[in-house]
Short mmCIF file of C-alpha atoms and ligand atoms in Angstrom, two decimals:
data_model
loop_
_atom_site.label_atom_id
_atom_site.label_comp_id
_atom_site.label_asym_id
_atom_site.label_seq_id
_atom_site.Cartn_x
_atom_site.Cartn_y
_atom_site.Cartn_z
CA MET A 1 2.86 3.67 25.26
CA GLY A 2 1.45 0.45 22.99
CA VAL A 3 -1.45 -1.61 24.06
CA ASP A 4 0.96 -5.76 24.87
CA LEU A 5 -0.85 -7.12 21.95
CA GLY A 6 -0.85 -10.56 23.28
CA ARG A 7 -1.71 -13.84 21.30
CA GLU A 8 -4.21 -12.62 18.91
CA ARG A 9 -6.26 -14.34 15.61
CA ILE A 10 -5.59 -11.52 13.14
CA LEU A 11 -7.12 -10.46 9.68
CA VAL A 12 -4.95 -9.36 7.28
CA THR A 13 -7.13 -7.85 4.06
CA GLY A 14 -5.20 -7.85 1.36
CA GLY A 15 -2.92 -10.27 2.01
CA ALA A 16 -1.08 -11.99 -0.29
CA GLY A 17 -0.35 -8.11 -1.33
CA PHE A 18 2.88 -6.43 -1.87
CA VAL A 19 2.07 -5.01 2.00
CA GLY A 20 0.11 -7.78 3.53
CA SER A 21 2.42 -10.17 2.73
CA HIS A 22 5.37 -8.38 4.71
CA LEU A 23 2.29 -7.96 7.21
CA ILE A 24 1.61 -10.71 7.87
CA ASP A 25 5.37 -12.42 8.13
CA ARG A 26 5.96 -9.78 11.68
CA LEU A 27 2.65 -10.91 12.94
CA ILE A 28 3.94 -14.47 12.97
CA GLY A 29 7.07 -12.98 13.29
CA LYS A 30 5.16 -11.51 16.64
CA GLY A 31 3.23 -14.56 17.48
CA HIS A 32 -0.37 -14.72 16.64
CA ASP A 33 -1.74 -15.94 13.92
CA VAL A 34 -3.10 -15.18 10.59
CA VAL A 35 -6.06 -15.27 8.98
CA CYS A 36 -5.57 -14.23 5.34
CA VAL A 37 -8.08 -13.27 2.79
CA ASP A 38 -7.07 -11.95 -0.74
CA ASN A 39 -8.82 -12.21 -3.57
CA LEU A 40 -5.48 -12.62 -6.05
CA LEU A 41 -6.06 -9.83 -8.23
CA THR A 42 -3.02 -7.82 -8.04
CA GLY A 43 -1.51 -9.98 -4.75
CA SER A 44 0.51 -13.56 -6.00
CA LYS A 45 0.40 -16.34 -3.98
CA ARG A 46 4.04 -16.74 -4.25
CA ASN A 47 4.41 -13.40 -1.88
CA ILE A 48 2.55 -15.99 0.64
CA ASP A 49 4.69 -19.62 -0.44
CA HIS A 50 7.39 -19.75 1.89
CA LEU A 51 4.04 -19.85 4.93
CA HIS A 52 3.02 -22.49 3.60
CA GLY A 53 3.19 -25.40 6.25
CA GLU A 54 3.16 -22.93 8.76
CA PRO A 55 0.52 -23.44 11.31
CA ARG A 56 -0.09 -20.47 12.86
CA PHE A 57 -1.03 -19.05 9.05
CA GLU A 58 -4.55 -19.89 7.17
CA PHE A 59 -5.30 -18.17 3.42
CA MET A 60 -9.31 -17.79 2.37
CA ARG A 61 -9.25 -16.68 -1.63
CA HIS A 62 -12.62 -14.19 -0.90
CA ASP A 63 -13.68 -10.81 -2.33
CA VAL A 64 -13.88 -8.50 0.46
CA THR A 65 -17.06 -6.53 -1.99
CA PHE A 66 -18.64 -9.95 -0.68
CA PRO A 67 -19.91 -10.63 3.54
CA LEU A 68 -17.27 -12.43 4.92
CA TYR A 69 -18.07 -14.15 8.72
CA ILE A 70 -14.99 -15.81 10.06
CA GLU A 71 -14.18 -15.05 14.21
CA VAL A 72 -10.47 -12.66 15.07
CA ASP A 73 -9.62 -10.01 17.22
CA ARG A 74 -8.39 -7.78 15.15
CA ILE A 75 -8.37 -6.74 11.39
CA PHE A 76 -5.83 -5.03 8.92
CA ASN A 77 -8.60 -4.26 5.43
CA LEU A 78 -5.15 -3.96 3.38
CA ALA A 79 -7.33 -5.55 -0.05
CA CYS A 80 -6.89 -2.85 -2.80
CA PRO A 81 -4.65 -3.09 -5.95
CA ALA A 82 -2.75 -0.09 -6.02
CA SER A 83 -0.84 0.91 -8.44
CA PRO A 84 -2.58 3.49 -11.24
CA VAL A 85 -1.95 0.95 -13.49
CA GLN A 86 -3.62 -2.29 -11.64
CA TYR A 87 -6.21 0.30 -10.51
CA GLN A 88 -7.32 1.82 -13.22
CA ARG A 89 -7.84 -1.60 -15.34
CA ASP A 90 -11.23 -2.07 -13.55
CA PRO A 91 -12.71 1.29 -12.28
CA VAL A 92 -15.70 0.19 -11.01
CA ALA A 93 -14.49 -2.52 -9.40
CA THR A 94 -11.65 -0.71 -7.59
CA THR A 95 -14.67 1.72 -5.56
CA LYS A 96 -16.52 -1.59 -4.89
CA THR A 97 -13.85 -2.77 -2.90
CA SER A 98 -12.06 0.20 -1.08
CA VAL A 99 -16.25 1.64 -0.59
CA HIS A 100 -18.07 -2.30 -0.17
CA GLY A 101 -14.98 -3.94 1.38
CA ALA A 102 -14.83 -1.70 3.94
CA ILE A 103 -18.52 -1.22 5.25
CA ASN A 104 -17.99 -5.39 5.32
CA MET A 105 -15.13 -5.53 7.20
CA LEU A 106 -16.21 -2.59 9.33
CA GLY A 107 -19.29 -4.74 10.02
CA LEU A 108 -17.26 -7.84 10.89
CA ALA A 109 -15.14 -4.99 13.03
CA LYS A 110 -18.54 -4.15 14.54
CA ARG A 111 -20.00 -8.07 14.70
CA LEU A 112 -17.05 -8.98 17.01
CA LYS A 113 -16.30 -5.64 18.41
CA CYS A 114 -12.82 -5.10 17.22
CA THR A 115 -9.97 -2.83 16.35
CA ILE A 116 -9.91 -2.16 12.85
CA LEU A 117 -7.17 -0.75 11.12
CA GLN A 118 -7.56 0.79 7.49
CA ALA A 119 -4.32 0.65 4.53
CA SER A 120 -5.29 5.00 2.62
CA THR A 121 -2.94 5.78 1.06
CA SER A 122 -1.72 9.40 0.68
CA GLU A 123 -4.32 9.91 -2.62
CA VAL A 124 -7.02 11.31 -0.49
CA TYR A 125 -4.89 14.58 -0.63
CA GLY A 126 -4.90 14.15 -4.27
CA ASP A 127 -2.71 16.63 -6.62
CA ALA A 128 -1.54 18.92 -3.09
CA GLN A 129 -1.57 22.32 -2.29
CA VAL A 130 -0.29 22.31 0.94
CA HIS A 131 3.38 21.50 1.15
CA PRO A 132 4.56 18.80 2.99
CA GLN A 133 0.88 17.58 3.44
CA THR A 134 -0.65 17.30 7.25
CA GLU A 135 -3.33 15.10 8.64
CA ASP A 136 -6.16 18.50 8.52
CA TYR A 137 -5.48 18.44 5.22
CA TRP A 138 -8.38 18.18 2.94
CA GLY A 139 -6.72 17.19 -0.43
CA ASN A 140 -7.54 18.69 -3.83
CA VAL A 141 -8.78 15.26 -6.07
CA ASN A 142 -10.33 15.97 -8.80
CA PRO A 143 -13.57 13.53 -8.40
CA LEU A 144 -13.67 12.80 -11.75
CA GLY A 145 -10.49 11.98 -13.29
CA PRO A 146 -8.31 8.10 -13.99
CA ARG A 147 -7.55 8.58 -10.27
CA ALA A 148 -10.52 9.09 -8.90
CA CYS A 149 -11.89 5.73 -8.56
CA TYR A 150 -8.87 4.48 -5.97
CA ASP A 151 -8.39 8.30 -4.21
CA GLU A 152 -12.07 8.95 -3.81
CA GLY A 153 -12.83 5.14 -3.24
CA LYS A 154 -10.37 5.56 -0.54
CA ARG A 155 -11.93 9.11 1.29
CA CYS A 156 -15.52 7.36 1.31
CA ALA A 157 -13.29 4.24 3.03
CA GLU A 158 -12.28 6.83 6.09
CA THR A 159 -15.18 8.60 5.95
CA LEU A 160 -17.04 5.37 6.63
CA PHE A 161 -14.12 4.18 9.34
CA PHE A 162 -14.88 7.71 10.78
CA ASP A 163 -18.64 6.94 11.18
CA TYR A 164 -18.36 3.55 12.52
CA ARG A 165 -16.92 5.17 15.04
CA ARG A 166 -18.92 8.11 15.76
CA GLN A 167 -22.48 5.70 15.70
CA TYR A 168 -20.56 2.22 17.22
CA GLY A 169 -17.73 3.22 18.97
CA LEU A 170 -15.81 1.12 16.61
CA ASP A 171 -11.94 1.05 18.04
CA ILE A 172 -10.54 1.95 14.02
CA LYS A 173 -7.13 3.64 13.08
CA VAL A 174 -6.40 5.36 10.00
CA ALA A 175 -3.13 4.79 8.54
CA ARG A 176 -2.19 6.79 5.23
CA ILE A 177 0.11 5.18 3.29
CA PHE A 178 2.70 6.96 1.15
CA ASN A 179 4.25 5.02 -1.47
CA THR A 180 5.98 2.29 -0.44
CA TYR A 181 8.88 -0.10 -2.63
CA GLY A 182 10.69 -3.60 -1.40
CA PRO A 183 10.87 -7.17 -2.45
CA ARG A 184 7.42 -8.91 -3.53
CA MET A 185 6.25 -5.59 -4.92
CA GLN A 186 4.60 -7.41 -9.06
CA ILE A 187 7.39 -6.93 -11.85
CA ASN A 188 4.88 -5.25 -14.00
CA ASP A 189 2.31 -3.64 -12.10
CA GLY A 190 3.87 -0.34 -13.35
CA ARG A 191 4.76 1.22 -10.14
CA VAL A 192 7.48 3.39 -10.61
CA VAL A 193 9.70 1.63 -7.70
CA SER A 194 9.82 -1.87 -9.30
CA THR A 195 9.24 -0.54 -12.91
CA PHE A 196 12.30 1.60 -13.01
CA VAL A 197 14.49 -2.34 -11.20
CA VAL A 198 13.34 -4.12 -14.11
CA GLN A 199 14.13 -1.97 -16.97
CA ALA A 200 16.95 -1.25 -16.03
CA LEU A 201 17.89 -5.11 -14.93
CA ARG A 202 16.86 -5.79 -18.50
CA GLY A 203 18.37 -3.29 -20.12
CA GLU A 204 15.83 -1.37 -21.35
CA ASP A 205 15.10 1.99 -21.42
CA LEU A 206 13.88 3.59 -18.16
CA THR A 207 10.41 5.58 -19.35
CA VAL A 208 10.51 8.45 -17.04
CA PHE A 209 6.53 10.72 -17.58
CA GLY A 210 6.77 14.07 -18.08
CA ASP A 211 9.53 16.09 -17.88
CA GLY A 212 10.47 13.54 -14.42
CA ARG A 213 10.98 16.95 -11.95
CA GLN A 214 7.82 15.39 -9.99
CA THR A 215 7.94 14.74 -6.17
CA ARG A 216 7.49 11.61 -4.29
CA SER A 217 9.49 10.00 -0.57
CA PHE A 218 9.82 6.41 -0.74
CA CYS A 219 9.07 4.58 2.08
CA TYR A 220 10.99 0.67 2.26
CA VAL A 221 8.39 -2.28 3.82
CA ASP A 222 9.75 -3.03 6.57
CA ASP A 223 9.64 0.43 8.15
CA LEU A 224 6.21 0.64 6.56
CA VAL A 225 4.95 -2.01 8.02
CA GLU A 226 6.72 -1.05 12.00
CA GLY A 227 5.28 2.16 11.57
CA LEU A 228 1.45 -0.21 10.84
CA VAL A 229 1.93 -2.49 13.52
CA SER A 230 3.19 0.53 16.13
CA LEU A 231 -0.55 2.27 15.14
CA ALA A 232 -2.84 -0.93 15.60
CA GLU A 233 -1.17 -1.07 19.24
CA THR A 234 -2.10 1.83 20.18
CA PRO A 235 -5.14 2.34 22.48
CA ASP A 236 -8.92 2.81 21.49
CA GLY A 237 -8.82 6.15 20.75
CA VAL A 238 -6.22 6.86 18.49
CA THR A 239 -7.72 6.60 15.83
CA GLY A 240 -5.74 8.69 12.73
CA PRO A 241 -5.50 9.52 10.43
CA ILE A 242 -1.90 9.32 10.49
CA ASN A 243 0.37 9.67 7.92
CA LEU A 244 3.14 6.33 7.45
CA GLY A 245 5.27 7.42 4.93
CA ASN A 246 9.21 8.21 4.37
CA PRO A 247 10.29 12.37 4.90
CA VAL A 248 12.60 12.10 2.24
CA GLU A 249 12.26 13.81 -1.02
CA ASN A 250 13.35 13.06 -4.69
CA THR A 251 12.87 13.35 -8.13
CA MET A 252 10.95 10.57 -10.80
CA LEU A 253 15.28 11.63 -12.21
CA GLU A 254 16.98 11.40 -9.24
CA LEU A 255 15.05 7.61 -8.71
CA ALA A 256 16.00 6.81 -11.94
CA ASP A 257 19.97 8.22 -11.63
CA LEU A 258 19.87 6.33 -8.26
CA VAL A 259 18.59 3.06 -9.74
CA LEU A 260 21.13 3.25 -13.06
CA ALA A 261 24.10 3.37 -10.15
CA LEU A 262 23.25 0.48 -8.12
CA THR A 263 22.14 -1.43 -11.18
CA GLY A 264 25.45 -0.72 -13.03
CA SER A 265 22.99 -1.01 -15.93
CA ARG A 266 23.42 1.40 -18.67
CA SER A 267 19.87 1.70 -19.57
CA ARG A 268 18.41 4.87 -21.35
CA LEU A 269 15.94 7.73 -20.27
CA VAL A 270 13.16 8.01 -22.60
CA PHE A 271 10.51 10.51 -22.14
CA GLN A 272 6.98 9.73 -22.14
CA PRO A 273 3.70 11.84 -21.57
CA LEU A 274 2.53 12.42 -17.05
CA PRO A 275 -0.27 10.27 -16.60
CA GLU A 276 -3.52 12.68 -16.42
CA ASP A 277 -3.87 13.80 -12.69
CA ASP A 278 -0.74 13.02 -11.81
CA PRO A 279 0.01 14.44 -8.45
CA ARG A 280 3.41 16.94 -9.67
CA GLN A 281 4.85 16.78 -5.44
CA ARG A 282 4.41 14.66 -2.60
CA ARG A 283 6.25 13.81 1.22
CA PRO A 284 4.54 13.58 4.05
CA ASP A 285 4.49 15.53 7.30
CA ILE A 286 4.74 12.42 9.72
CA SER A 287 4.89 14.43 12.90
CA ARG A 288 1.70 12.79 14.54
CA ALA A 289 3.59 9.30 13.88
CA GLN A 290 6.69 10.26 15.53
CA SER A 291 4.85 12.14 18.10
CA THR A 292 2.12 9.53 18.78
CA LEU A 293 4.01 6.01 17.48
CA GLY A 294 7.40 7.27 18.73
CA TRP A 295 7.65 6.30 14.67
CA THR A 296 10.38 7.80 12.49
CA PRO A 297 11.41 5.30 9.09
CA GLY A 298 15.07 4.31 9.19
CA VAL A 299 15.96 2.86 5.67
CA PRO A 300 17.70 4.79 3.30
CA LEU A 301 16.49 4.95 -0.18
CA ALA A 302 20.01 3.65 -1.52
CA GLU A 303 19.86 0.86 0.74
CA GLY A 304 15.69 -0.19 0.67
CA LEU A 305 16.46 -0.35 -3.37
CA LYS A 306 20.04 -2.08 -2.74
CA ARG A 307 17.82 -5.01 -1.42
CA THR A 308 14.42 -4.66 -4.01
CA ILE A 309 17.54 -4.94 -6.97
CA ASP A 310 18.44 -7.66 -4.61
CA TYR A 311 14.45 -9.55 -4.87
CA PHE A 312 13.76 -8.75 -8.75
CA ASP A 313 17.47 -9.74 -9.64
CA THR A 314 16.38 -13.35 -8.47
CA LEU A 315 13.20 -13.68 -9.52
CA LEU A 316 14.57 -12.71 -13.14
CA SER A 317 17.60 -15.09 -12.90
CA ALA A 318 14.66 -17.65 -12.06
CA GLY A 319 12.82 -16.26 -15.19
CA SER A 320 9.47 -18.07 -14.07
CA PRO A 321 7.10 -17.98 -16.67
CA ASP A 322 5.04 -15.53 -15.56
CA ILE A 323 7.04 -13.13 -15.48
CA ALA A 324 8.82 -13.00 -18.52
CA GLU A 325 7.36 -9.95 -20.10
CA PRO A 326 6.11 -6.99 -18.37
CA GLU A 327 2.27 -7.04 -20.09
CA ILE A 328 1.89 -3.74 -18.27
CA ARG A 329 3.31 -0.16 -19.85
CA ALA A 330 2.11 2.66 -18.71
CA VAL A 331 -1.25 5.21 -18.15
CA SER A 332 -2.58 6.87 -21.03
P1 LIG B 1 -1.27 -4.61 -4.02
O1 LIG B 1 -1.31 -4.31 -4.78
O2 LIG B 1 0.11 -5.71 -3.53
O3 LIG B 1 -1.90 -5.85 -2.85
C1 LIG B 1 -2.89 -5.15 -2.84
C2 LIG B 1 -4.49 -6.72 -2.29
O4 LIG B 1 -5.51 -6.56 -2.17
C3 LIG B 1 -3.60 -8.29 -3.42
O5 LIG B 1 -2.83 -9.19 -2.80
C4 LIG B 1 -4.64 -8.03 -3.93
O6 LIG B 1 -4.98 -9.02 -5.10
C5 LIG B 1 -5.85 -7.70 -2.68
N1 LIG B 1 -7.00 -7.34 -3.18
C6 LIG B 1 -7.84 -5.92 -4.28
N2 LIG B 1 -8.85 -5.79 -4.21
C7 LIG B 1 -9.70 -7.29 -3.31
C8 LIG B 1 -11.02 -7.78 -2.96
N3 LIG B 1 -12.28 -7.15 -3.66
N4 LIG B 1 -11.15 -8.86 -1.95
C9 LIG B 1 -9.56 -8.96 -1.86
N5 LIG B 1 -8.46 -8.99 -1.99
C10 LIG B 1 -8.69 -8.34 -2.57
O7 LIG B 1 -0.94 -3.66 -3.25
P2 LIG B 1 -0.38 -3.20 -1.81
O8 LIG B 1 1.27 -2.55 -2.13
O9 LIG B 1 0.10 -4.24 -1.23
O10 LIG B 1 -0.97 -1.73 -0.80
C11 LIG B 1 -1.70 -2.96 -0.06
C12 LIG B 1 -2.59 -1.47 0.45
O11 LIG B 1 -1.86 -0.04 1.25
C13 LIG B 1 -3.32 -1.38 -0.43
O12 LIG B 1 -4.55 -1.01 0.67
C14 LIG B 1 -3.09 -0.17 -0.59
O13 LIG B 1 -4.08 1.13 -0.91
C15 LIG B 1 -2.36 0.64 0.13
N6 LIG B 1 -1.30 1.97 0.18
C16 LIG B 1 -0.35 0.97 -0.45
C17 LIG B 1 0.07 1.88 -1.29
C18 LIG B 1 1.78 1.29 -1.76
O14 LIG B 1 2.94 2.38 -1.74
N7 LIG B 1 2.76 0.19 -1.87
C19 LIG B 1 0.41 3.18 -0.92
C20 LIG B 1 -0.77 3.95 -0.28
C21 LIG B 1 -1.99 3.49 0.25
N1 LIG B 2 -20.66 -7.89 7.51
C1 LIG B 2 -19.92 -9.13 7.39
N2 LIG B 2 -19.37 -9.99 8.13
C2 LIG B 2 -19.82 -10.02 10.05
C3 LIG B 2 -20.76 -8.66 9.49
C4 LIG B 2 -21.22 -7.99 8.91
O1 LIG B 2 -19.78 -8.64 6.31
O2 LIG B 2 -19.42 -10.74 9.96
C5 LIG B 2 -21.15 -7.42 6.25
C6 LIG B 2 -22.38 -7.66 5.31
O3 LIG B 2 -22.40 -7.78 5.06
C7 LIG B 2 -22.91 -5.82 6.53
C8 LIG B 2 -22.08 -5.53 6.03
O4 LIG B 2 -20.85 -6.05 6.49
O5 LIG B 2 -24.16 -5.67 5.49
C9 LIG B 2 -21.99 -3.75 7.08
O6 LIG B 2 -22.86 -4.89 8.74
P1 LIG B 2 -23.45 -4.09 9.47
O7 LIG B 2 -23.98 -4.10 10.89
O8 LIG B 2 -22.89 -2.70 9.85
O9 LIG B 2 -24.36 -3.36 8.50
P2 LIG B 2 -26.42 -4.04 8.14
O10 LIG B 2 -25.93 -5.78 8.28
O11 LIG B 2 -26.35 -3.68 8.94
O12 LIG B 2 -25.93 -4.12 6.93
N1 LIG B 3 6.56 6.94 -13.15
C1 LIG B 3 7.80 7.55 -14.45
N2 LIG B 3 7.67 6.17 -14.90
C2 LIG B 3 7.41 4.77 -14.53
C3 LIG B 3 5.68 5.16 -13.74
C4 LIG B 3 6.07 5.83 -13.18
O1 LIG B 3 7.81 8.05 -14.37
O2 LIG B 3 7.52 4.23 -16.08
C5 LIG B 3 6.45 8.74 -11.70
C6 LIG B 3 4.32 8.84 -12.05
O3 LIG B 3 4.44 9.49 -13.34
C7 LIG B 3 4.46 9.14 -10.61
C8 LIG B 3 5.41 8.73 -9.63
O4 LIG B 3 6.36 7.67 -10.66
O5 LIG B 3 4.70 10.76 -10.89
C9 LIG B 3 5.06 7.59 -8.67
O6 LIG B 3 4.23 7.12 -10.08
P1 LIG B 3 3.57 4.96 -8.67
O7 LIG B 3 2.83 4.56 -10.02
O8 LIG B 3 4.32 4.43 -8.23
O9 LIG B 3 2.95 5.76 -7.96
P2 LIG B 3 1.71 7.23 -7.70
O10 LIG B 3 2.63 8.12 -6.15
O11 LIG B 3 2.15 8.11 -8.82
O12 LIG B 3 0.23 6.26 -7.72
#
């Protein structure tokens, strides 16, 4: 059983991003006031356009690596680029966002004595040698490779969260999010679902990295948001970490075939080199989320992909100038 949040003023960092904007919709729908803090690095005003004029919503353009003094009742800390292509563009900034951002948001939570939830990631498990991944697995991360800015940044943020709990008694919640997809992903952010869908809709080749036999488990964004809100509503002492993701595992070849079938596209598959340190297999063990939160994702991949395809189809048909050409292709 969760605690009833009542009407609160809630800070969502990274709120103009893909997941953050859906989370904000859900929180406003539950009757809360929301402050969205975002520097628009990988997010977009388009994701929060529909909230313009909504009295419960406030947007602050701000970088979480700098201190933030505001008054709120609860914090969701999501600010951080999440796509490998994006987080590797400026790796130093990525680590700063995870680490300095966590310190500032934890300092804010400490002053306000409020609950803070961290959007952590399955990347803390790295190229996992335990499958499926359970929360007590410590992971297999290359600390020197191109993904380390994100993986180690997120690992350090988790360390900070647990130290603020031990040292100052903060009410922390850590969600380890597995690959999530849906409407409002950036059209050119390089993540596999948005990339395949956009390529298929444009009739371009689908770029499969490696032999395409590596696996991921894809969670539809509405399911993830439900899990995040449930975790935030748990009583003090339920800290996680808790895996949130869909336990159905697919190869990238299966994903490509499904996208082609659902779009009716005649695009071909082209194979490109596998990026360095790309994890070979990933699937969450969600027993902890099921027993602690009563949470299980409900949207099957084909259904979630249909909604995602509809979103990108509409966006592409609208022909907005900022989406004319994908500026990013692959990590080399
Ligand atoms: P996203 O890139 O769409 O959103 C991240 C948001 O953070 C963007 O709006 C960006 O502008 C903002 N941001 C980045 N650096 C910032 C900074 N220094 N200050 C303020 N804002 C900043 O990514 P997303 O998929 O929505 O991911 C949201 C969170 O969930 C991230 O923390 C990510 O690590 C985590 N996560 C996501 C997934 C996924 O599959 N979507 C998986 C694991 C973890
Ligand atoms: N901080 C913030 N907002 C606040 C309180 C703190 O941004 O309302 C930042 C501030 O930059 C500080 C950091 O959070 O350096 C960590 O705060 P904490 O109180 O843990 O540490 P200290 O202030 O002692 O360095
Ligand atoms: N991938 C791919 N083609 C692309 C983009 C990604 O085959 O155009 C693969 C990538 O190598 C990885 C998987 O899809 O194995 C998921 O990649 P993504 O960047 O979405 O997320 P990750 O889980 O690697 O952070």
